Amino acid sequence: RPQTCTESAVPAASDPCDTAAKQAAAEAYCRALRDPQGDYAACFDDVAPEELFESCVFDHCAEPSLACATLQLYEDQCRNRGELDFTSVVDACGVCHGDGSACRRTCVATGDPHYQTFDGTWYDFQGQCEYVL
């Protein structure tokens, strides 16, 4: 049997945007879904953004980290319609609004025999070596 949801009897529980500051911050975060000059503008004719804009604002007010998933949902809908002319909010490392630095690794050598590889593994040995990727 189908499940149904009902509105909460507590007004604040059904509207997480309970302050003007929260509302403004959420609208600023989600504005790409309305910006005619923004990354998603080319997709507006294929996928109407208004419903997802409202969801994004709601999600951001409730828990800001949730709003990224709404932007990703819009991106997925655009891709499904063949629109690929935008930069994703998720970087190559899987970080929302990231800059790609989260997945960068470095190789470290300390002291005479201590080495840490790109994958975080430590080796201790004397002598010459070559680390091949």
PDB file of N, CA, C and O in Angstrom, residues 36-82:
ATOM      1  N   PRO A  36      20.159  33.531 -15.706  1.00  0.00           N
ATOM      2  CA  PRO A  36      20.132  33.392 -17.166  1.00  0.00           C
ATOM      3  C   PRO A  36      21.517  33.473 -17.810  1.00  0.00           C
ATOM      4  O   PRO A  36      21.684  33.120 -18.965  1.00  0.00           O
ATOM      5  N   GLN A  37      22.510  33.914 -17.057  1.00  0.00           N
ATOM      6  CA  GLN A  37      23.886  33.967 -17.550  1.00  0.00           C
ATOM      7  C   GLN A  37      24.758  32.881 -16.897  1.00  0.00           C
ATOM      8  O   GLN A  37      25.955  32.823 -17.146  1.00  0.00           O
ATOM      9  N   GLY A  38      24.174  32.045 -16.053  1.00  0.00           N
ATOM     10  CA  GLY A  38      24.928  31.054 -15.284  1.00  0.00           C
ATOM     11  C   GLY A  38      25.237  29.786 -16.054  1.00  0.00           C
ATOM     12  O   GLY A  38      24.864  29.619 -17.219  1.00  0.00           O
ATOM     13  N   ASP A  39      25.922  28.883 -15.371  1.00  0.00           N
ATOM     14  CA  ASP A  39      26.352  27.615 -15.971  1.00  0.00           C
ATOM     15  C   ASP A  39      25.201  26.777 -16.527  1.00  0.00           C
ATOM     16  O   ASP A  39      25.372  26.063 -17.506  1.00  0.00           O
ATOM     17  N   TYR A  40      24.048  26.843 -15.887  1.00  0.00           N
ATOM     18  CA  TYR A  40      22.938  25.976 -16.294  1.00  0.00           C
ATOM     19  C   TYR A  40      21.979  26.629 -17.285  1.00  0.00           C
ATOM     20  O   TYR A  40      21.004  26.012 -17.710  1.00  0.00           O
ATOM     21  N   ALA A  41      22.224  27.866 -17.686  1.00  0.00           N
ATOM     22  CA  ALA A  41      21.283  28.619 -18.524  1.00  0.00           C
ATOM     23  C   ALA A  41      20.938  27.890 -19.823  1.00  0.00           C
ATOM     24  O   ALA A  41      19.784  27.910 -20.254  1.00  0.00           O
ATOM     25  N   ALA A  42      21.903  27.239 -20.425  1.00  0.00           N
ATOM     26  CA  ALA A  42      21.654  26.537 -21.686  1.00  0.00           C
ATOM     27  C   ALA A  42      20.673  25.383 -21.522  1.00  0.00           C
ATOM     28  O   ALA A  42      20.072  24.934 -22.488  1.00  0.00           O
ATOM     29  N   CYS A  43      20.490  24.942 -20.312  1.00  0.00           N
ATOM     30  CA  CYS A  43      19.603  23.801 -20.046  1.00  0.00           C
ATOM     31  C   CYS A  43      18.174  24.229 -19.685  1.00  0.00           C
ATOM     32  O   CYS A  43      17.275  23.404 -19.674  1.00  0.00           O
ATOM     33  N   PHE A  44      17.966  25.503 -19.410  1.00  0.00           N
ATOM     34  CA  PHE A  44      16.665  25.969 -18.923  1.00  0.00           C
ATOM     35  C   PHE A  44      15.507  25.611 -19.861  1.00  0.00           C
ATOM     36  O   PHE A  44      14.413  25.315 -19.397  1.00  0.00           O
ATOM     37  N   ASP A  45      15.730  25.641 -21.183  1.00  0.00           N
ATOM     38  CA  ASP A  45      14.656  25.309 -22.118  1.00  0.00           C
ATOM     39  C   ASP A  45      14.297  23.832 -22.082  1.00  0.00           C
ATOM     40  O   ASP A  45      13.159  23.465 -22.349  1.00  0.00           O
ATOM     41  N   ASP A  46      15.260  22.996 -21.742  1.00  0.00           N
ATOM     42  CA  ASP A  46      15.018  21.552 -21.718  1.00  0.00           C
ATOM     43  C   ASP A  46      14.531  21.045 -20.367  1.00  0.00           C
ATOM     44  O   ASP A  46      13.742  20.106 -20.290  1.00  0.00           O
ATOM     45  N   VAL A  47      15.045  21.642 -19.299  1.00  0.00           N
ATOM     46  CA  VAL A  47      14.682  21.209 -17.939  1.00  0.00           C
ATOM     47  C   VAL A  47      14.332  22.449 -17.128  1.00  0.00           C
ATOM     48  O   VAL A  47      15.205  23.253 -16.811  1.00  0.00           O
ATOM     49  N   ALA A  48      13.059  22.601 -16.812  1.00  0.00           N
ATOM     50  CA  ALA A  48      12.609  23.756 -16.026  1.00  0.00           C
ATOM     51  C   ALA A  48      13.236  23.690 -14.637  1.00  0.00           C
ATOM     52  O   ALA A  48      13.113  22.683 -13.942  1.00  0.00           O
ATOM     53  N   PRO A  49      13.911  24.747 -14.214  1.00  0.00           N
ATOM     54  CA  PRO A  49      14.638  24.697 -12.950  1.00  0.00           C
ATOM     55  C   PRO A  49      13.837  25.095 -11.710  1.00  0.00           C
ATOM     56  O   PRO A  49      14.306  24.891 -10.593  1.00  0.00           O
ATOM     57  N   GLU A  50      12.644  25.642 -11.863  1.00  0.00           N
ATOM     58  CA  GLU A  50      11.954  26.252 -10.725  1.00  0.00           C
ATOM     59  C   GLU A  50      11.705  25.288  -9.565  1.00  0.00           C
ATOM     60  O   GLU A  50      11.958  25.617  -8.402  1.00  0.00           O
ATOM     61  N   GLU A  51      11.218  24.100  -9.863  1.00  0.00           N
ATOM     62  CA  GLU A  51      10.924  23.140  -8.787  1.00  0.00           C
ATOM     63  C   GLU A  51      12.202  22.748  -8.035  1.00  0.00           C
ATOM     64  O   GLU A  51      12.210  22.673  -6.811  1.00  0.00           O
ATOM     65  N   LEU A  52      13.267  22.536  -8.782  1.00  0.00           N
ATOM     66  CA  LEU A  52      14.519  22.171  -8.123  1.00  0.00           C
ATOM     67  C   LEU A  52      15.142  23.362  -7.406  1.00  0.00           C
ATOM     68  O   LEU A  52      15.831  23.181  -6.398  1.00  0.00           O
ATOM     69  N   PHE A  53      14.891  24.579  -7.889  1.00  0.00           N
ATOM     70  CA  PHE A  53      15.358  25.752  -7.153  1.00  0.00           C
ATOM     71  C   PHE A  53      14.690  25.789  -5.783  1.00  0.00           C
ATOM     72  O   PHE A  53      15.352  25.981  -4.764  1.00  0.00           O
ATOM     73  N   GLU A  54      13.387  25.581  -5.743  1.00  0.00           N
ATOM     74  CA  GLU A  54      12.660  25.571  -4.468  1.00  0.00           C
ATOM     75  C   GLU A  54      13.173  24.456  -3.560  1.00  0.00           C
ATOM     76  O   GLU A  54      13.348  24.657  -2.356  1.00  0.00           O
ATOM     77  N   SER A  55      13.435  23.289  -4.121  1.00  0.00           N
ATOM     78  CA  SER A  55      13.984  22.177  -3.330  1.00  0.00           C
ATOM     79  C   SER A  55      15.371  22.513  -2.806  1.00  0.00           C
ATOM     80  O   SER A  55      15.702  22.209  -1.656  1.00  0.00           O
ATOM     81  N   CYS A  56      16.174  23.138  -3.644  1.00  0.00           N
ATOM     82  CA  CYS A  56      17.524  23.513  -3.252  1.00  0.00           C
ATOM     83  C   CYS A  56      17.496  24.489  -2.076  1.00  0.00           C
ATOM     84  O   CYS A  56      18.228  24.325  -1.102  1.00  0.00           O
ATOM     85  N   VAL A  57      16.620  25.493  -2.173  1.00  0.00           N
ATOM     86  CA  VAL A  57      16.495  26.473  -1.087  1.00  0.00           C
ATOM     87  C   VAL A  57      16.052  25.784   0.202  1.00  0.00           C
ATOM     88  O   VAL A  57      16.633  25.999   1.270  1.00  0.00           O
ATOM     89  N   PHE A  58      15.041  24.939   0.111  1.00  0.00           N
ATOM     90  CA  PHE A  58      14.546  24.206   1.274  1.00  0.00           C
ATOM     91  C   PHE A  58      15.668  23.374   1.891  1.00  0.00           C
ATOM     92  O   PHE A  58      15.910  23.416   3.095  1.00  0.00           O
ATOM     93  N   ASP A  59      16.365  22.609   1.036  1.00  0.00           N
ATOM     94  CA  ASP A  59      17.444  21.743   1.518  1.00  0.00           C
ATOM     95  C   ASP A  59      18.553  22.551   2.175  1.00  0.00           C
ATOM     96  O   ASP A  59      19.068  22.179   3.227  1.00  0.00           O
ATOM     97  N   HIS A  60      18.925  23.659   1.548  1.00  0.00           N
ATOM     98  CA  HIS A  60      20.008  24.489   2.098  1.00  0.00           C
ATOM     99  C   HIS A  60      19.622  25.052   3.460  1.00  0.00           C
ATOM    100  O   HIS A  60      20.449  25.106   4.370  1.00  0.00           O
ATOM    101  N   CYS A  61      18.379  25.470   3.609  1.00  0.00           N
ATOM    102  CA  CYS A  61      17.929  25.986   4.909  1.00  0.00           C
ATOM    103  C   CYS A  61      17.931  24.890   5.965  1.00  0.00           C
ATOM    104  O   CYS A  61      18.289  25.135   7.118  1.00  0.00           O
ATOM    105  N   ALA A  62      17.535  23.688   5.569  1.00  0.00           N
ATOM    106  CA  ALA A  62      17.471  22.579   6.528  1.00  0.00           C
ATOM    107  C   ALA A  62      18.870  22.122   6.929  1.00  0.00           C
ATOM    108  O   ALA A  62      19.152  21.916   8.103  1.00  0.00           O
ATOM    109  N   GLU A  63      19.727  21.951   5.948  1.00  0.00           N
ATOM    110  CA  GLU A  63      21.112  21.495   6.171  1.00  0.00           C
ATOM    111  C   GLU A  63      21.898  21.856   4.914  1.00  0.00           C
ATOM    112  O   GLU A  63      21.728  21.198   3.881  1.00  0.00           O
ATOM    113  N   PRO A  64      22.720  22.893   4.958  1.00  0.00           N
ATOM    114  CA  PRO A  64      23.384  23.383   3.747  1.00  0.00           C
ATOM    115  C   PRO A  64      24.072  22.313   2.902  1.00  0.00           C
ATOM    116  O   PRO A  64      24.061  22.393   1.675  1.00  0.00           O
ATOM    117  N   SER A  65      24.627  21.306   3.513  1.00  0.00           N
ATOM    118  CA  SER A  65      25.328  20.280   2.734  1.00  0.00           C
ATOM    119  C   SER A  65      24.388  19.473   1.840  1.00  0.00           C
ATOM    120  O   SER A  65      24.828  18.859   0.873  1.00  0.00           O
ATOM    121  N   LEU A  66      23.097  19.476   2.126  1.00  0.00           N
ATOM    122  CA  LEU A  66      22.129  18.724   1.323  1.00  0.00           C
ATOM    123  C   LEU A  66      21.861  19.372  -0.023  1.00  0.00           C
ATOM    124  O   LEU A  66      21.467  18.703  -0.980  1.00  0.00           O
ATOM    125  N   ALA A  67      22.042  20.675  -0.126  1.00  0.00           N
ATOM    126  CA  ALA A  67      21.680  21.402  -1.339  1.00  0.00           C
ATOM    127  C   ALA A  67      22.525  20.995  -2.539  1.00  0.00           C
ATOM    128  O   ALA A  67      22.065  21.079  -3.676  1.00  0.00           O
ATOM    129  N   CYS A  68      23.723  20.555  -2.322  1.00  0.00           N
ATOM    130  CA  CYS A  68      24.574  20.130  -3.431  1.00  0.00           C
ATOM    131  C   CYS A  68      23.919  18.982  -4.202  1.00  0.00           C
ATOM    132  O   CYS A  68      23.982  18.942  -5.428  1.00  0.00           O
ATOM    133  N   ALA A  69      23.280  18.074  -3.509  1.00  0.00           N
ATOM    134  CA  ALA A  69      22.623  16.940  -4.168  1.00  0.00           C
ATOM    135  C   ALA A  69      21.510  17.420  -5.093  1.00  0.00           C
ATOM    136  O   ALA A  69      21.273  16.821  -6.149  1.00  0.00           O
ATOM    137  N   THR A  70      20.848  18.503  -4.747  1.00  0.00           N
ATOM    138  CA  THR A  70      19.794  19.052  -5.600  1.00  0.00           C
ATOM    139  C   THR A  70      20.401  19.621  -6.876  1.00  0.00           C
ATOM    140  O   THR A  70      19.859  19.440  -7.968  1.00  0.00           O
ATOM    141  N   LEU A  71      21.524  20.317  -6.748  1.00  0.00           N
ATOM    142  CA  LEU A  71      22.208  20.823  -7.939  1.00  0.00           C
ATOM    143  C   LEU A  71      22.677  19.659  -8.814  1.00  0.00           C
ATOM    144  O   LEU A  71      22.561  19.709 -10.047  1.00  0.00           O
ATOM    145  N   GLN A  72      23.169  18.601  -8.197  1.00  0.00           N
ATOM    146  CA  GLN A  72      23.593  17.422  -8.953  1.00  0.00           C
ATOM    147  C   GLN A  72      22.411  16.782  -9.677  1.00  0.00           C
ATOM    148  O   GLN A  72      22.552  16.312 -10.807  1.00  0.00           O
ATOM    149  N   LEU A  73      21.259  16.767  -9.039  1.00  0.00           N
ATOM    150  CA  LEU A  73      20.062  16.215  -9.672  1.00  0.00           C
ATOM    151  C   LEU A  73      19.714  17.011 -10.926  1.00  0.00           C
ATOM    152  O   LEU A  73      19.396  16.439 -11.973  1.00  0.00           O
ATOM    153  N   TYR A  74      19.804  18.339 -10.834  1.00  0.00           N
ATOM    154  CA  TYR A  74      19.535  19.166 -12.012  1.00  0.00           C
ATOM    155  C   TYR A  74      20.560  18.865 -13.109  1.00  0.00           C
ATOM    156  O   TYR A  74      20.200  18.733 -14.285  1.00  0.00           O
ATOM    157  N   GLU A  75      21.809  18.738 -12.743  1.00  0.00           N
ATOM    158  CA  GLU A  75      22.844  18.397 -13.720  1.00  0.00           C
ATOM    159  C   GLU A  75      22.533  17.065 -14.398  1.00  0.00           C
ATOM    160  O   GLU A  75      22.673  16.930 -15.614  1.00  0.00           O
ATOM    161  N   ASP A  76      22.121  16.081 -13.616  1.00  0.00           N
ATOM    162  CA  ASP A  76      21.778  14.768 -14.175  1.00  0.00           C
ATOM    163  C   ASP A  76      20.627  14.887 -15.171  1.00  0.00           C
ATOM    164  O   ASP A  76      20.662  14.276 -16.242  1.00  0.00           O
ATOM    165  N   GLN A  77      19.610  15.667 -14.828  1.00  0.00           N
ATOM    166  CA  GLN A  77      18.476  15.848 -15.735  1.00  0.00           C
ATOM    167  C   GLN A  77      18.915  16.538 -17.020  1.00  0.00           C
ATOM    168  O   GLN A  77      18.450  16.196 -18.113  1.00  0.00           O
ATOM    169  N   CYS A  78      19.818  17.508 -16.904  1.00  0.00           N
ATOM    170  CA  CYS A  78      20.339  18.186 -18.092  1.00  0.00           C
ATOM    171  C   CYS A  78      21.123  17.218 -18.962  1.00  0.00           C
ATOM    172  O   CYS A  78      20.950  17.191 -20.191  1.00  0.00           O
ATOM    173  N   ARG A  79      21.993  16.425 -18.343  1.00  0.00           N
ATOM    174  CA  ARG A  79      22.772  15.441 -19.105  1.00  0.00           C
ATOM    175  C   ARG A  79      21.863  14.450 -19.813  1.00  0.00           C
ATOM    176  O   ARG A  79      22.118  14.057 -20.952  1.00  0.00           O
ATOM    177  N   ASN A  80      20.797  14.031 -19.141  1.00  0.00           N
ATOM    178  CA  ASN A  80      19.860  13.082 -19.739  1.00  0.00           C
ATOM    179  C   ASN A  80      19.158  13.663 -20.959  1.00  0.00           C
ATOM    180  O   ASN A  80      18.689  12.923 -21.819  1.00  0.00           O
ATOM    181  N   ARG A  81      19.085  14.974 -21.035  1.00  0.00           N
ATOM    182  CA  ARG A  81      18.486  15.658 -22.187  1.00  0.00           C
ATOM    183  C   ARG A  81      19.538  16.059 -23.223  1.00  0.00           C
ATOM    184  O   ARG A  81      19.242  16.753 -24.183  1.00  0.00           O
ATOM    185  N   GLY A  82      20.785  15.658 -22.980  1.00  0.00           N
ATOM    186  CA  GLY A  82      21.848  15.932 -23.934  1.00  0.00           C
ATOM    187  C   GLY A  82      22.571  17.247 -23.735  1.00  0.00           C
ATOM    188  O   GLY A  82      23.436  17.609 -24.526  1.00  0.00           O
TER     189      GLY A  82
END
